[in-house]
Amino acid sequence: MKTTERKSAAYISYFFILLFCYAAFSKCYDFEDFQVQIAQSPLLSAYAGFVSYAVIVAELLIVILLFVPRTRMAGLYASLAIMVAFTGYIYLILNYSDFIPCSCGGILEKMDWTEHLIFNIACVIIAGAGILLIGGAVSLRRRMMMILLSVIVSSGTVTLLFLRSEYIIKRQNNFTRRFLLHPVLEDQSVKLDNEQYYFAGSDHSHIYLGNKHYPQTLVTLGHNLAGIKKLKMAPSDFNHTFRNLQVQVKGPYYYLYDGTVPVIYRGKLGNAAPKTISYRDAYFTQLIVLDSIRFALRTQSKADKMFTIARLDLTRRPKVELYPGILEKQMDGVFDSDGKLTSSAHSDTLVYAYTYRNTFLIMNNQLELKRKLHTIDTTTVAKIQTGSQSNGTHKLIAPPLKVNQNISANRNLAFIQSDLMGKHESVNAWKKAKVIDIYRTDKQEYIGSFYIYNQGKNKLTDFIVTDHYLFAIVGDQLVRYTYRKPITKYFKPGEAENLSKE
């Protein structure tokens, strides 16, 4: 080999030695952050624990191979292979991912993804040139074949990792969250007069708030968080002993109710005097308005005291019909079946998310169970301990493991606030925010996750999703978030209808 070629090959080796040394030590220096970033990768999230170590080890081994003259050719082939893998990774991220994480180290974090792709392609060319320059006794044709084989094997491996990781994340999740790239952006907020508000409903132009401390108050404001109006609801027959008075809006009416009485009032929006439409028809713990005369309830069966889904129809006799087969008993049929019932806007779907297990149920307005879907955590059986009291009631005797904190649904997506931390997630981030996981309701599929950050010391207490915005109550702040991809496509009527038929 000529002296010039020998020097060029040496310079190429030194370049990769510096590159991989710098990259490996940068990752080691901030290993926790590197591992978290790997966990967010759509290609590698299912293998984050192994890959985070393997990449560093591989880079250091390549450095050793390149440093020793007798193994320099093997080091250049390894450099070529790993740079092809990195290049394929970025190509898939840019073209087949709705979100773009970062798993680089050091100076490469200063590059955008297009610049990073160009840099990697240049490194592939440099590694190939080094192999051709060193050559030795191996023929040029053989070296070209080896280069081609390295490219095929590396790119094929990355593609298989991508496909397999997609399958694990969406079908066989091992509880590795995938955080989407800015799926919602905070763009507006308004200060409320106290911290006790909750969402009572929404329509195409307004959102409605109830208040735990002032249950007869209904607040209306526009999607632009302007034009706040308060309505003091005053039913004529209001002489009951209320324990849990709540309000819910489904235009053009609002409904004031307490399942412990039990009573339901209905009033026209803007009218402060609702009328009693149901009294002592059914005791209930949760209510969802289906229409002006029909309601989905969560109640307790008289026969076995277990939580049961029921329907109240004011035009039928009997008015109440129980659906005991929907909620599944695991231990006591009460705490293990606890959860939140909600309706999906712009569809005839009802969703029930269990609090203490990784399951949510999809029903239609006729209360027919259509699907039993799962969240990404692995808590299939509620982890609770209950004890019997002398009066025959049960109570929790140890802190339970809470899985799902809250839920809101729109079209064919369910947004579930989770209480469980996944693998490789930042403890610091969990102290500053609450996490929302997004799922399809028309089939088993996890879309991704994002954070709703605290406002000072105040944390998320309630949220609601509409076609254009996510609204959140964080302490005494009402915050509006606008959607970005990959959420917006699910809320376009045409696309959402096509997706629901998949």
mmCIF file of N, CA and C in Angstrom, residues 410-466:
data_model
loop_
_atom_site.group_PDB
_atom_site.id
_atom_site.type_symbol
_atom_site.label_atom_id
_atom_site.label_comp_id
_atom_site.label_asym_id
_atom_site.label_seq_id
_atom_site.Cartn_x
_atom_site.Cartn_y
_atom_site.Cartn_z
ATOM 1 N N ASN A 410 -62.648 11.436 23.162
ATOM 2 C CA ASN A 410 -63.212 12.180 22.041
ATOM 3 C C ASN A 410 -63.010 11.372 20.772
ATOM 4 N N ARG A 411 -64.097 11.204 20.016
ATOM 5 C CA ARG A 411 -64.074 10.377 18.805
ATOM 6 C C ARG A 411 -63.492 8.997 19.143
ATOM 7 N N ASN A 412 -62.422 8.573 18.478
ATOM 8 C CA ASN A 412 -61.907 7.218 18.714
ATOM 9 C C ASN A 412 -60.606 7.215 19.515
ATOM 10 N N LEU A 413 -60.430 8.230 20.372
ATOM 11 C CA LEU A 413 -59.265 8.271 21.246
ATOM 12 C C LEU A 413 -59.695 8.425 22.697
ATOM 13 N N ALA A 414 -58.974 7.738 23.581
ATOM 14 C CA ALA A 414 -59.151 7.891 25.023
ATOM 15 C C ALA A 414 -57.855 8.438 25.612
ATOM 16 N N PHE A 415 -57.961 9.505 26.383
ATOM 17 C CA PHE A 415 -56.820 10.117 27.063
ATOM 18 C C PHE A 415 -56.921 9.709 28.531
ATOM 19 N N ILE A 416 -55.959 8.913 28.993
ATOM 20 C CA ILE A 416 -56.025 8.369 30.346
ATOM 21 C C ILE A 416 -54.850 8.893 31.165
ATOM 22 N N GLN A 417 -55.170 9.542 32.292
ATOM 23 C CA GLN A 417 -54.124 9.989 33.210
ATOM 24 C C GLN A 417 -53.684 8.804 34.049
ATOM 25 N N SER A 418 -52.422 8.467 33.950
ATOM 26 C CA SER A 418 -51.884 7.301 34.650
ATOM 27 C C SER A 418 -51.151 7.712 35.917
ATOM 28 N N ASP A 419 -51.169 6.825 36.902
ATOM 29 C CA ASP A 419 -50.455 7.063 38.147
ATOM 30 C C ASP A 419 -49.199 6.224 38.283
ATOM 31 N N LEU A 420 -48.842 5.483 37.234
ATOM 32 C CA LEU A 420 -47.698 4.582 37.313
ATOM 33 C C LEU A 420 -46.559 5.054 36.409
ATOM 34 N N MET A 421 -45.350 4.999 36.937
ATOM 35 C CA MET A 421 -44.172 5.375 36.169
ATOM 36 C C MET A 421 -43.674 4.179 35.368
ATOM 37 N N GLY A 422 -43.356 4.396 34.097
ATOM 38 C CA GLY A 422 -42.846 3.347 33.243
ATOM 39 C C GLY A 422 -41.330 3.223 33.330
ATOM 40 N N LYS A 423 -40.789 2.287 32.576
ATOM 41 C CA LYS A 423 -39.345 2.071 32.558
ATOM 42 C C LYS A 423 -38.610 3.282 31.996
ATOM 43 N N HIS A 424 -37.474 3.566 32.600
ATOM 44 C CA HIS A 424 -36.536 4.579 32.096
ATOM 45 C C HIS A 424 -37.127 5.984 32.091
ATOM 46 N N GLU A 425 -38.166 6.220 32.885
ATOM 47 C CA GLU A 425 -38.731 7.563 32.947
ATOM 48 C C GLU A 425 -38.044 8.380 34.037
ATOM 49 N N SER A 426 -38.040 9.668 33.848
ATOM 50 C CA SER A 426 -37.345 10.565 34.761
ATOM 51 C C SER A 426 -38.180 10.810 36.015
ATOM 52 N N VAL A 427 -37.589 10.525 37.175
ATOM 53 C CA VAL A 427 -38.258 10.800 38.454
ATOM 54 C C VAL A 427 -38.501 12.293 38.596
ATOM 55 N N ASN A 428 -37.568 13.085 38.133
ATOM 56 C CA ASN A 428 -37.684 14.533 38.224
ATOM 57 C C ASN A 428 -38.868 15.043 37.411
ATOM 58 N N ALA A 429 -39.090 14.453 36.227
ATOM 59 C CA ALA A 429 -40.222 14.864 35.391
ATOM 60 C C ALA A 429 -41.545 14.539 36.075
ATOM 61 N N TRP A 430 -41.605 13.389 36.749
ATOM 62 C CA TRP A 430 -42.841 12.993 37.436
ATOM 63 C C TRP A 430 -43.162 13.922 38.604
ATOM 64 N N LYS A 431 -42.153 14.543 39.173
ATOM 65 C CA LYS A 431 -42.391 15.501 40.246
ATOM 66 C C LYS A 431 -42.963 16.811 39.713
ATOM 67 N N LYS A 432 -42.717 17.078 38.443
ATOM 68 C CA LYS A 432 -43.118 18.356 37.862
ATOM 69 C C LYS A 432 -44.364 18.272 36.996
ATOM 70 N N ALA A 433 -44.874 17.055 36.752
ATOM 71 C CA ALA A 433 -45.960 16.932 35.783
ATOM 72 C C ALA A 433 -46.780 15.675 36.036
ATOM 73 N N LYS A 434 -47.934 15.608 35.383
ATOM 74 C CA LYS A 434 -48.759 14.406 35.325
ATOM 75 C C LYS A 434 -48.692 13.868 33.904
ATOM 76 N N VAL A 435 -48.782 12.566 33.759
ATOM 77 C CA VAL A 435 -48.637 11.958 32.441
ATOM 78 C C VAL A 435 -49.995 11.521 31.908
ATOM 79 N N ILE A 436 -50.213 11.765 30.624
ATOM 80 C CA ILE A 436 -51.438 11.363 29.923
ATOM 81 C C ILE A 436 -51.049 10.362 28.841
ATOM 82 N N ASP A 437 -51.687 9.196 28.837
ATOM 83 C CA ASP A 437 -51.481 8.175 27.809
ATOM 84 C C ASP A 437 -52.666 8.187 26.851
ATOM 85 N N ILE A 438 -52.384 8.020 25.559
ATOM 86 C CA ILE A 438 -53.435 8.071 24.540
ATOM 87 C C ILE A 438 -53.614 6.690 23.921
ATOM 88 N N TYR A 439 -54.881 6.263 23.806
ATOM 89 C CA TYR A 439 -55.215 4.950 23.244
ATOM 90 C C TYR A 439 -56.333 5.084 22.226
ATOM 91 N N ARG A 440 -56.331 4.167 21.282
ATOM 92 C CA ARG A 440 -57.482 4.020 20.383
ATOM 93 C C ARG A 440 -58.609 3.347 21.150
ATOM 94 N N THR A 441 -59.837 3.687 20.829
ATOM 95 C CA THR A 441 -60.987 3.001 21.424
ATOM 96 C C THR A 441 -61.656 2.044 20.452
ATOM 97 N N ASP A 442 -61.245 2.111 19.171
ATOM 98 C CA ASP A 442 -61.837 1.208 18.180
ATOM 99 C C ASP A 442 -61.019 -0.069 18.012
ATOM 100 N N LYS A 443 -59.823 -0.126 18.614
ATOM 101 C CA LYS A 443 -59.003 -1.333 18.596
ATOM 102 C C LYS A 443 -57.893 -1.180 19.618
ATOM 103 N N GLN A 444 -57.193 -2.268 19.909
ATOM 104 C CA GLN A 444 -56.113 -2.244 20.889
ATOM 105 C C GLN A 444 -54.880 -1.580 20.285
ATOM 106 N N GLU A 445 -54.637 -0.327 20.682
ATOM 107 C CA GLU A 445 -53.450 0.365 20.198
ATOM 108 C C GLU A 445 -53.116 1.528 21.118
ATOM 109 N N TYR A 446 -51.877 1.565 21.539
ATOM 110 C CA TYR A 446 -51.344 2.671 22.327
ATOM 111 C C TYR A 446 -50.709 3.670 21.359
ATOM 112 N N ILE A 447 -51.129 4.924 21.444
ATOM 113 C CA ILE A 447 -50.638 5.954 20.527
ATOM 114 C C ILE A 447 -49.362 6.599 21.059
ATOM 115 N N GLY A 448 -49.363 6.963 22.325
ATOM 116 C CA GLY A 448 -48.207 7.639 22.898
ATOM 117 C C GLY A 448 -48.613 8.389 24.158
ATOM 118 N N SER A 449 -47.666 9.149 24.714
ATOM 119 C CA SER A 449 -47.897 9.831 25.985
ATOM 120 C C SER A 449 -47.343 11.251 25.934
ATOM 121 N N PHE A 450 -47.795 12.064 26.889
ATOM 122 C CA PHE A 450 -47.249 13.410 27.030
ATOM 123 C C PHE A 450 -47.483 13.888 28.461
ATOM 124 N N TYR A 451 -46.802 14.973 28.834
ATOM 125 C CA TYR A 451 -46.904 15.527 30.177
ATOM 126 C C TYR A 451 -47.818 16.748 30.195
ATOM 127 N N ILE A 452 -48.556 16.907 31.293
ATOM 128 C CA ILE A 452 -49.217 18.164 31.624
ATOM 129 C C ILE A 452 -48.484 18.703 32.855
ATOM 130 N N TYR A 453 -47.774 19.797 32.674
ATOM 131 C CA TYR A 453 -46.884 20.282 33.720
ATOM 132 C C TYR A 453 -47.627 21.076 34.793
ATOM 133 N N ASN A 454 -47.080 21.008 36.010
ATOM 134 C CA ASN A 454 -47.647 21.746 37.136
ATOM 135 C C ASN A 454 -47.562 23.245 36.884
ATOM 136 N N GLN A 455 -48.451 23.980 37.536
ATOM 137 C CA GLN A 455 -48.387 25.440 37.545
ATOM 138 C C GLN A 455 -47.901 25.831 38.942
ATOM 139 N N GLY A 456 -46.591 26.009 39.079
ATOM 140 C CA GLY A 456 -46.026 26.220 40.399
ATOM 141 C C GLY A 456 -46.136 24.941 41.211
ATOM 142 N N LYS A 457 -46.791 25.024 42.374
ATOM 143 C CA LYS A 457 -47.006 23.845 43.215
ATOM 144 C C LYS A 457 -48.322 23.138 42.899
ATOM 145 N N ASN A 458 -49.102 23.717 42.023
ATOM 146 C CA ASN A 458 -50.413 23.155 41.699
ATOM 147 C C ASN A 458 -50.304 22.087 40.617
ATOM 148 N N LYS A 459 -51.047 20.990 40.805
ATOM 149 C CA LYS A 459 -51.007 19.874 39.878
ATOM 150 C C LYS A 459 -52.341 19.735 39.144
ATOM 151 N N LEU A 460 -52.313 18.959 38.072
ATOM 152 C CA LEU A 460 -53.507 18.698 37.283
ATOM 153 C C LEU A 460 -54.584 18.036 38.150
ATOM 154 N N THR A 461 -55.808 18.586 38.111
ATOM 155 C CA THR A 461 -56.927 17.994 38.843
ATOM 156 C C THR A 461 -58.021 17.463 37.926
ATOM 157 N N ASP A 462 -58.148 18.012 36.726
ATOM 158 C CA ASP A 462 -59.153 17.519 35.787
ATOM 159 C C ASP A 462 -58.797 17.996 34.388
ATOM 160 N N PHE A 463 -59.286 17.287 33.377
ATOM 161 C CA PHE A 463 -59.053 17.698 31.992
ATOM 162 C C PHE A 463 -60.184 17.182 31.120
ATOM 163 N N ILE A 464 -60.334 17.809 29.950
ATOM 164 C CA ILE A 464 -61.348 17.402 28.988
ATOM 165 C C ILE A 464 -60.792 17.625 27.592
ATOM 166 N N VAL A 465 -61.107 16.729 26.657
ATOM 167 C CA VAL A 465 -60.594 16.844 25.292
ATOM 168 C C VAL A 465 -61.751 17.135 24.334
ATOM 169 N N THR A 466 -61.484 18.031 23.389
ATOM 170 C CA THR A 466 -62.436 18.366 22.335
ATOM 171 C C THR A 466 -61.750 18.145 20.989
#
